[in-house]
Amino acid sequence: MSLTYNYMNILMSSLLTGSVLLVGPVGAQEEPLTLSEARGAAATGSLDALAARARAQAAQEQRSASSAFLFPQLFAEAGAIRSNDPVAAFGARLRQGAFTQEHFDPVRLNDPGALTDWSGAVGAEWAPFDAAAMSGRTALTLEADAAMRGAEWALRAAVFRAEALYLGAVAATGRRRAALAALEAARATLRRVELRVSEGVLTEADAMQARAAVETARAREIEVERSVADARERLAVALGWAPGRIPVPTDTAFADIEAPIRDPERRPDLEASALGARAAEERAREASRARLPSVRGFARLESHAPSAFSDRRSDWTAGFVVRVPLFTGFAVTARQRATAAQAEAYRLEHELRLRGARAEVAEAARALDAARQGTGAAVAAWEAAEEAARLVRLRFDEGLVTTAELLATEAKAADLRTAAVDARLGLTLASARLDFLTHTTTQDVER
């Protein structure tokens, strides 16, 4: 009774899982894809990489904007006012050159009546010496360079992510093959057991065990089929493909890369971190230089007239201003302390990133060495288990082992075959990860 109950549970679970898998993306189109094509697609289509490039472009434009103070700022103005305010009327009439003797009458001075003044002006301003602005410009330049290096690293990370997901999709396909082989072996065993039951050598309980093994293998095959679809979907997202395009990896053999171990300090992400720390130092310098005097020059040519189309009178003004901050309500001191603390935080964070990267490289090297040894052991274990299953089948046919022993041996062989697939994937991923962590340029993304 217990065997029948378990068998029905396995059967229902398989049917339900299978019904879910039958519902797939409507209009999905499978497209064969090599690993080299996946790298290229990620380099040009990854949304992460594109966003990093956009941020780098924004930083470049901000750097350009920070250089504006190096050039004279030109402007033009036009406008009109109408007022009966005595001071405004006096000044407007004086600027228009319209004063006569009668306008000095105290009555007219006190009550001039409404006066219209149309004006136009062109001018220029220039701050040729501003030490704080120079430091701000240098800081923005460093930040823009950091953003560019960060975009390079984002590109490399996008390519590596696509490579890892590609390998994951290949491994999922390998697990599916292993699951199909296990299912076929379970069905063959069921046929053997049913034959022995019909001969009266085994009981119905043995047949139920064999049927349960078949349904277990079916459930595993359905689950692996789902994981194949999931892996391909994740790969499509990493490539930046539109919904409905499903990549189907075509490469199945991968070489173990001999990546030389380098100091990662020249990696783009760590160079970006170092540039960020230098930019923070320059921000602290900018805050300190706010105490220094600044020089600003200006020039202005303007005209005034009583109406828009009447003759105008022009005047010009030119000069310069030296500004020395004497007391700013302790704002400069507070900014100095804040930016100095921020610079120290950036320095410490960069040191932490650098140490972490070196540890990560050493860890990746150890992981690669362990993966090489583990893969050999996993493949040897699978081959031994396959041979053991073959021998147990022969002994089963001779009536020397039980059904439970045969099913256990075949289940072990199936598990070890999947483990061998995972070990090969782990080796390739470990090799690719070390290669990713130790390269210092992006020139190899199409390798």
XYZ file of C-alpha atoms in Angstrom:
447
model
C 0.000 0.000 0.000
C 2.833 2.377 0.880
C 4.619 1.661 -2.400
C 1.426 2.318 -4.384
C 0.835 5.590 -2.530
C 4.384 6.780 -3.218
C 4.121 5.768 -6.852
C 0.902 7.765 -7.301
C 2.455 10.806 -5.612
C 5.424 10.702 -7.966
C 3.157 10.247 -10.987
C 0.906 13.199 -10.055
C 3.906 15.402 -9.344
C 5.369 14.571 -12.745
C 2.128 15.286 -14.552
C 1.603 18.598 -12.769
C 5.171 19.743 -13.402
C 4.907 18.688 -17.004
C 1.704 20.689 -17.453
C 3.498 23.790 -16.216
C 6.328 23.279 -18.659
C 3.929 23.006 -21.560
C 3.035 26.651 -21.076
C 5.970 28.539 -22.587
C 6.550 32.069 -23.871
C 4.191 32.835 -26.718
C 6.047 33.535 -29.969
C 9.470 32.720 -28.485
C 12.149 32.218 -31.120
C 15.201 30.068 -30.469
C 18.474 31.273 -31.975
C 21.731 29.273 -32.039
C 24.599 31.126 -30.388
C 28.323 30.492 -30.021
C 30.321 31.603 -26.987
C 32.188 34.178 -29.078
C 28.885 35.596 -30.322
C 27.585 35.735 -26.752
C 30.629 37.752 -25.669
C 30.170 40.164 -28.552
C 26.438 40.545 -27.919
C 27.044 41.294 -24.228
C 29.728 43.846 -25.087
C 27.318 45.800 -27.286
C 23.917 45.062 -25.770
C 24.290 44.582 -22.009
C 22.087 47.127 -20.263
C 24.563 47.351 -17.381
C 27.416 48.213 -19.726
C 25.288 50.719 -21.643
C 24.215 52.414 -18.401
C 27.851 52.646 -17.258
C 28.816 54.220 -20.580
C 26.007 56.755 -20.205
C 27.210 57.647 -16.705
C 30.745 58.044 -18.017
C 29.466 60.320 -20.778
C 27.607 62.400 -18.194
C 30.794 62.725 -16.153
C 32.685 63.860 -19.259
C 30.090 66.556 -19.911
C 30.269 67.705 -16.300
C 34.031 68.028 -16.653
C 33.530 70.171 -19.756
C 31.044 72.342 -17.881
C 33.539 72.804 -15.040
C 35.979 74.431 -17.488
C 33.542 77.215 -18.369
C 35.135 79.659 -15.923
C 38.318 79.612 -18.018
C 36.512 81.520 -20.786
C 34.741 84.890 -20.745
C 31.010 84.590 -20.227
C 29.088 86.681 -22.767
C 25.487 87.796 -22.434
C 22.869 90.066 -24.031
C 19.923 91.778 -22.381
C 16.847 93.696 -23.514
C 13.976 95.093 -21.529
C 11.758 98.036 -20.607
C 10.479 99.686 -17.419
C 7.900 102.366 -16.744
C 7.785 104.141 -13.411
C 6.820 107.422 -11.754
C 9.255 106.874 -8.883
C 11.325 110.108 -8.706
C 14.642 108.287 -8.378
C 13.856 105.861 -11.216
C 12.614 108.663 -13.464
C 15.658 110.826 -12.707
C 18.066 107.992 -13.445
C 16.243 106.880 -16.607
C 16.105 110.435 -18.018
C 19.785 110.886 -17.177
C 20.741 107.610 -18.900
C 18.690 108.608 -21.958
C 20.514 111.955 -22.112
C 17.163 113.741 -22.072
C 17.730 116.221 -19.215
C 16.995 119.898 -19.834
C 17.011 122.907 -17.530
C 13.301 122.620 -16.852
C 13.699 119.111 -15.437
C 15.558 120.631 -12.470
C 12.380 122.365 -11.357
C 11.765 121.050 -7.799
C 8.136 120.417 -8.671
C 9.099 118.129 -11.592
C 11.847 116.514 -9.562
C 9.382 115.604 -6.837
C 6.598 114.630 -9.236
C 8.193 113.674 -12.553
C 5.248 111.704 -13.921
C 5.564 108.220 -15.450
C 8.627 107.622 -17.635
C 9.401 104.696 -19.959
C 12.955 103.445 -20.384
C 13.824 100.899 -23.080
C 17.230 99.329 -22.538
C 19.572 96.866 -24.186
C 22.992 95.627 -23.153
C 25.811 93.260 -24.031
C 28.454 92.300 -21.555
C 31.166 89.899 -20.510
C 32.418 88.458 -17.239
C 35.599 86.543 -16.615
C 37.221 85.045 -13.548
C 40.828 84.440 -14.672
C 42.004 83.578 -11.167
C 39.914 81.330 -8.916
C 41.978 78.714 -7.091
C 38.942 76.898 -5.678
C 37.366 76.599 -9.134
C 40.627 75.193 -10.512
C 40.616 72.471 -7.842
C 36.969 71.745 -8.555
C 37.789 71.334 -12.227
C 40.645 68.954 -11.403
C 38.345 66.924 -9.135
C 35.724 66.620 -11.877
C 38.423 65.551 -14.344
C 39.497 62.766 -11.989
C 35.880 61.755 -11.437
C 35.287 61.634 -15.191
C 38.372 59.450 -15.654
C 37.121 57.205 -12.849
C 33.746 56.911 -14.587
C 35.466 55.921 -17.836
C 37.465 53.218 -16.077
C 34.310 52.097 -14.312
C 32.572 51.793 -17.683
C 35.451 49.637 -18.942
C 35.069 47.363 -15.943
C 31.297 47.228 -16.393
C 31.868 46.114 -19.983
C 34.269 43.409 -18.894
C 31.913 42.317 -16.113
C 29.022 42.139 -18.600
C 31.082 39.932 -20.915
C 32.124 37.674 -18.038
C 28.533 37.435 -16.773
C 27.353 36.435 -20.245
C 30.149 33.861 -20.457
C 29.236 32.389 -17.071
C 25.539 32.224 -17.965
C 26.384 30.692 -21.339
C 28.361 27.966 -19.563
C 25.480 27.549 -17.120
C 23.086 27.022 -20.029
C 25.464 24.460 -21.546
C 25.696 22.676 -18.196
C 21.897 22.672 -17.890
C 21.729 20.974 -21.274
C 24.296 18.435 -20.034
C 22.201 17.759 -16.949
C 19.217 17.229 -19.210
C 21.156 14.625 -21.199
C 22.165 12.954 -17.938
C 18.536 12.995 -16.755
C 17.351 11.488 -20.051
C 19.985 8.765 -19.799
C 18.902 8.030 -16.211
C 15.264 7.876 -17.317
C 16.089 5.462 -20.116
C 18.106 3.300 -17.706
C 15.198 3.277 -15.237
C 12.803 2.209 -17.983
C 15.159 -0.567 -19.051
C 15.358 -1.744 -15.441
C 11.560 -1.679 -15.199
C 11.356 -3.905 -18.260
C 13.834 -6.332 -16.651
C 11.891 -6.395 -13.385
C 8.526 -6.859 -15.103
C 9.997 -9.755 -17.080
C 11.224 -11.378 -13.852
C 7.820 -10.771 -12.250
C 6.102 -12.482 -15.172
C 8.487 -15.408 -14.688
C 7.507 -15.582 -11.025
C 11.017 -14.790 -9.783
C 10.153 -11.350 -8.379
C 7.037 -9.931 -6.753
C 4.747 -7.028 -7.604
C 6.486 -5.024 -4.875
C 9.695 -5.197 -6.909
C 7.813 -3.924 -9.959
C 6.355 -1.058 -7.940
C 9.850 -0.084 -6.812
C 11.031 -0.051 -10.409
C 8.007 2.004 -11.523
C 8.674 4.468 -8.711
C 12.277 4.792 -9.929
C 11.007 5.527 -13.457
C 8.645 8.243 -12.239
C 11.386 9.727 -10.055
C 13.612 9.877 -13.122
C 10.764 11.467 -15.088
C 10.245 14.111 -12.427
C 13.956 14.857 -12.439
C 13.999 15.131 -16.229
C 11.073 17.578 -16.161
C 12.768 19.703 -13.515
C 16.008 19.740 -15.512
C 14.061 20.757 -18.619
C 12.740 23.748 -16.669
C 16.258 24.652 -15.557
C 17.375 24.664 -19.213
C 14.670 27.201 -20.062
C 15.588 29.289 -17.010
C 19.281 29.294 -17.893
C 18.602 30.401 -21.462
C 16.236 33.127 -20.258
C 18.869 34.497 -17.876
C 21.424 34.452 -20.684
C 19.061 36.417 -22.947
C 18.703 39.113 -20.272
C 22.474 39.351 -19.853
C 22.894 39.764 -23.613
C 20.351 42.583 -23.703
C 18.070 40.650 -26.051
C 14.436 41.633 -26.404
C 11.808 39.313 -24.869
C 10.980 36.402 -27.153
C 14.546 35.769 -28.369
C 15.884 32.590 -26.768
C 19.624 31.835 -27.125
C 20.544 28.197 -27.706
C 24.259 27.594 -26.967
C 26.041 25.588 -29.640
C 29.515 25.341 -28.085
C 29.880 22.412 -25.701
C 33.646 21.943 -25.279
C 35.749 24.481 -23.386
C 39.451 24.649 -22.767
C 40.935 25.101 -19.301
C 42.504 28.590 -19.513
C 45.965 28.995 -18.042
C 45.496 32.516 -16.690
C 48.681 34.087 -15.298
C 48.189 35.541 -11.833
C 48.829 39.300 -11.851
C 48.562 42.012 -9.240
C 45.026 43.337 -9.809
C 45.933 46.946 -8.940
C 45.816 47.917 -12.635
C 42.326 46.500 -13.075
C 39.839 49.102 -14.362
C 37.605 48.917 -11.295
C 40.525 49.445 -8.923
C 41.945 52.223 -11.070
C 38.515 53.869 -10.908
C 38.617 53.506 -7.121
C 42.084 55.093 -6.959
C 40.946 57.978 -9.161
C 37.919 58.459 -6.920
C 40.215 58.711 -3.890
C 42.361 61.303 -5.660
C 39.241 63.247 -6.634
C 38.177 63.293 -2.966
C 41.580 64.697 -2.037
C 41.136 67.399 -4.662
C 37.702 68.226 -3.230
C 39.391 68.788 0.141
C 41.916 71.052 -1.594
C 39.043 72.931 -3.239
C 37.462 73.572 0.167
C 40.763 74.888 1.537
C 41.314 77.188 -1.437
C 37.979 78.869 -0.820
C 39.905 81.136 1.583
C 42.096 82.470 -1.226
C 41.220 85.685 -3.085
C 39.507 85.482 -6.464
C 39.649 87.995 -9.310
C 36.700 88.729 -11.575
C 36.698 91.101 -14.528
C 33.610 92.522 -16.201
C 32.560 94.803 -19.079
C 29.144 96.097 -20.126
C 27.811 98.182 -23.001
C 24.205 99.347 -22.621
C 21.786 101.747 -24.275
C 18.622 103.530 -23.115
C 15.792 105.202 -25.037
C 12.295 106.515 -24.281
C 10.743 104.210 -26.908
C 11.636 101.015 -28.700
C 12.498 102.616 -32.035
C 13.857 106.010 -31.003
C 17.479 107.073 -30.949
C 19.426 105.466 -28.178
C 22.214 106.643 -25.962
C 24.998 104.151 -25.161
C 27.238 103.889 -22.107
C 29.953 101.423 -21.194
C 31.366 100.095 -17.955
C 34.469 97.990 -17.342
C 36.360 96.937 -14.256
C 37.486 94.146 -12.000
C 36.753 92.904 -8.507
C 39.092 91.183 -6.082
C 37.131 89.177 -3.542
C 38.709 88.025 -0.293
C 36.496 86.013 2.091
C 37.108 87.244 5.621
C 34.361 85.528 7.602
C 31.887 82.999 6.215
C 30.144 81.912 9.395
C 32.601 79.007 9.771
C 31.295 77.490 6.506
C 34.764 77.186 4.964
C 36.180 75.503 8.065
C 33.287 73.053 8.208
C 33.650 72.203 4.493
C 37.384 71.672 4.965
C 36.814 69.195 7.767
C 33.986 67.434 5.918
C 35.934 67.021 2.662
C 39.078 65.928 4.526
C 37.066 63.238 6.325
C 35.491 62.198 3.034
C 38.915 61.947 1.413
C 40.124 59.743 4.265
C 37.056 57.519 3.856
C 37.755 57.167 0.127
C 41.392 56.311 0.842
C 40.463 53.612 3.337
C 37.771 52.180 1.071
C 40.216 52.025 -1.824
C 42.748 50.209 0.352
C 40.021 47.769 1.385
C 39.044 47.180 -2.255
C 42.670 46.590 -3.197
C 43.274 44.104 -0.409
C 39.974 42.397 -1.132
C 40.828 42.096 -4.833
C 44.193 40.503 -4.067
C 42.540 38.045 -1.702
C 39.879 37.348 -4.317
C 42.516 36.554 -6.947
C 44.322 34.206 -4.562
C 40.998 32.551 -3.711
C 40.152 32.156 -7.399
C 43.537 30.558 -8.051
C 42.971 28.052 -5.243
C 39.444 27.380 -6.500
C 40.781 26.665 -9.993
C 43.370 24.244 -8.645
C 40.730 22.469 -6.551
C 38.331 22.374 -9.523
C 40.972 20.707 -11.695
C 41.520 17.988 -9.133
C 37.824 17.677 -8.319
C 36.822 17.352 -11.959
C 39.198 14.457 -12.479
C 37.825 12.743 -9.387
C 34.194 13.378 -10.393
C 34.689 11.992 -13.898
C 36.514 8.938 -12.519
C 33.719 8.353 -9.990
C 31.061 8.584 -12.706
C 32.914 6.147 -14.977
C 33.347 3.736 -12.073
C 29.669 4.035 -11.164
C 28.626 3.368 -14.767
C 30.750 0.237 -14.824
C 29.382 -0.811 -11.442
C 25.814 -0.370 -12.714
C 26.616 -2.486 -15.760
C 27.974 -5.285 -13.600
C 25.041 -5.120 -11.158
C 22.616 -5.411 -14.079
C 24.367 -8.620 -15.145
C 24.205 -9.961 -11.595
C 20.530 -8.956 -11.389
C 19.796 -10.892 -14.565
C 21.501 -13.876 -12.894
C 19.394 -13.423 -9.761
C 22.387 -12.544 -7.556
C 21.281 -9.052 -6.419
C 17.948 -7.612 -5.348
C 15.842 -5.031 -7.143
C 16.603 -2.489 -4.439
C 20.341 -2.997 -4.912
C 20.059 -2.539 -8.675
C 17.939 0.606 -8.342
C 20.323 2.083 -5.769
C 23.318 1.413 -8.028
C 21.659 3.015 -11.039
C 20.529 6.025 -8.980
C 24.079 6.472 -7.776
C 25.391 6.324 -11.341
C 22.843 8.937 -12.437
C 23.799 11.247 -9.575
C 27.495 10.908 -10.326
C 26.926 11.618 -14.010
C 25.215 14.873 -13.078
C 28.025 15.601 -10.622
C 30.565 15.127 -13.420
C 28.683 17.648 -15.569
C 28.660 20.123 -12.681
C 32.356 19.531 -12.018
C 33.254 20.286 -15.632
C 31.167 23.461 -15.443
C 32.861 24.386 -12.165
C 36.294 23.952 -13.712
C 35.467 26.102 -16.729
C 33.866 28.778 -14.568
C 36.792 28.793 -12.140
C 39.191 29.224 -15.043
C 37.083 32.026 -16.565
C 36.720 33.755 -13.197
C 40.473 33.838 -12.592
C 40.953 35.149 -16.106
C 38.318 37.847 -15.418
C 39.878 38.898 -12.115
C 43.437 39.147 -13.417
C 43.066 40.867 -16.792
C 43.784 44.573 -16.730
C 42.409 45.616 -20.140
C 39.229 45.146 -22.157
C 41.017 44.276 -25.386
C 40.387 40.563 -24.883
C 36.600 40.662 -24.688
C 36.380 39.155 -28.180
C 39.026 36.484 -27.552
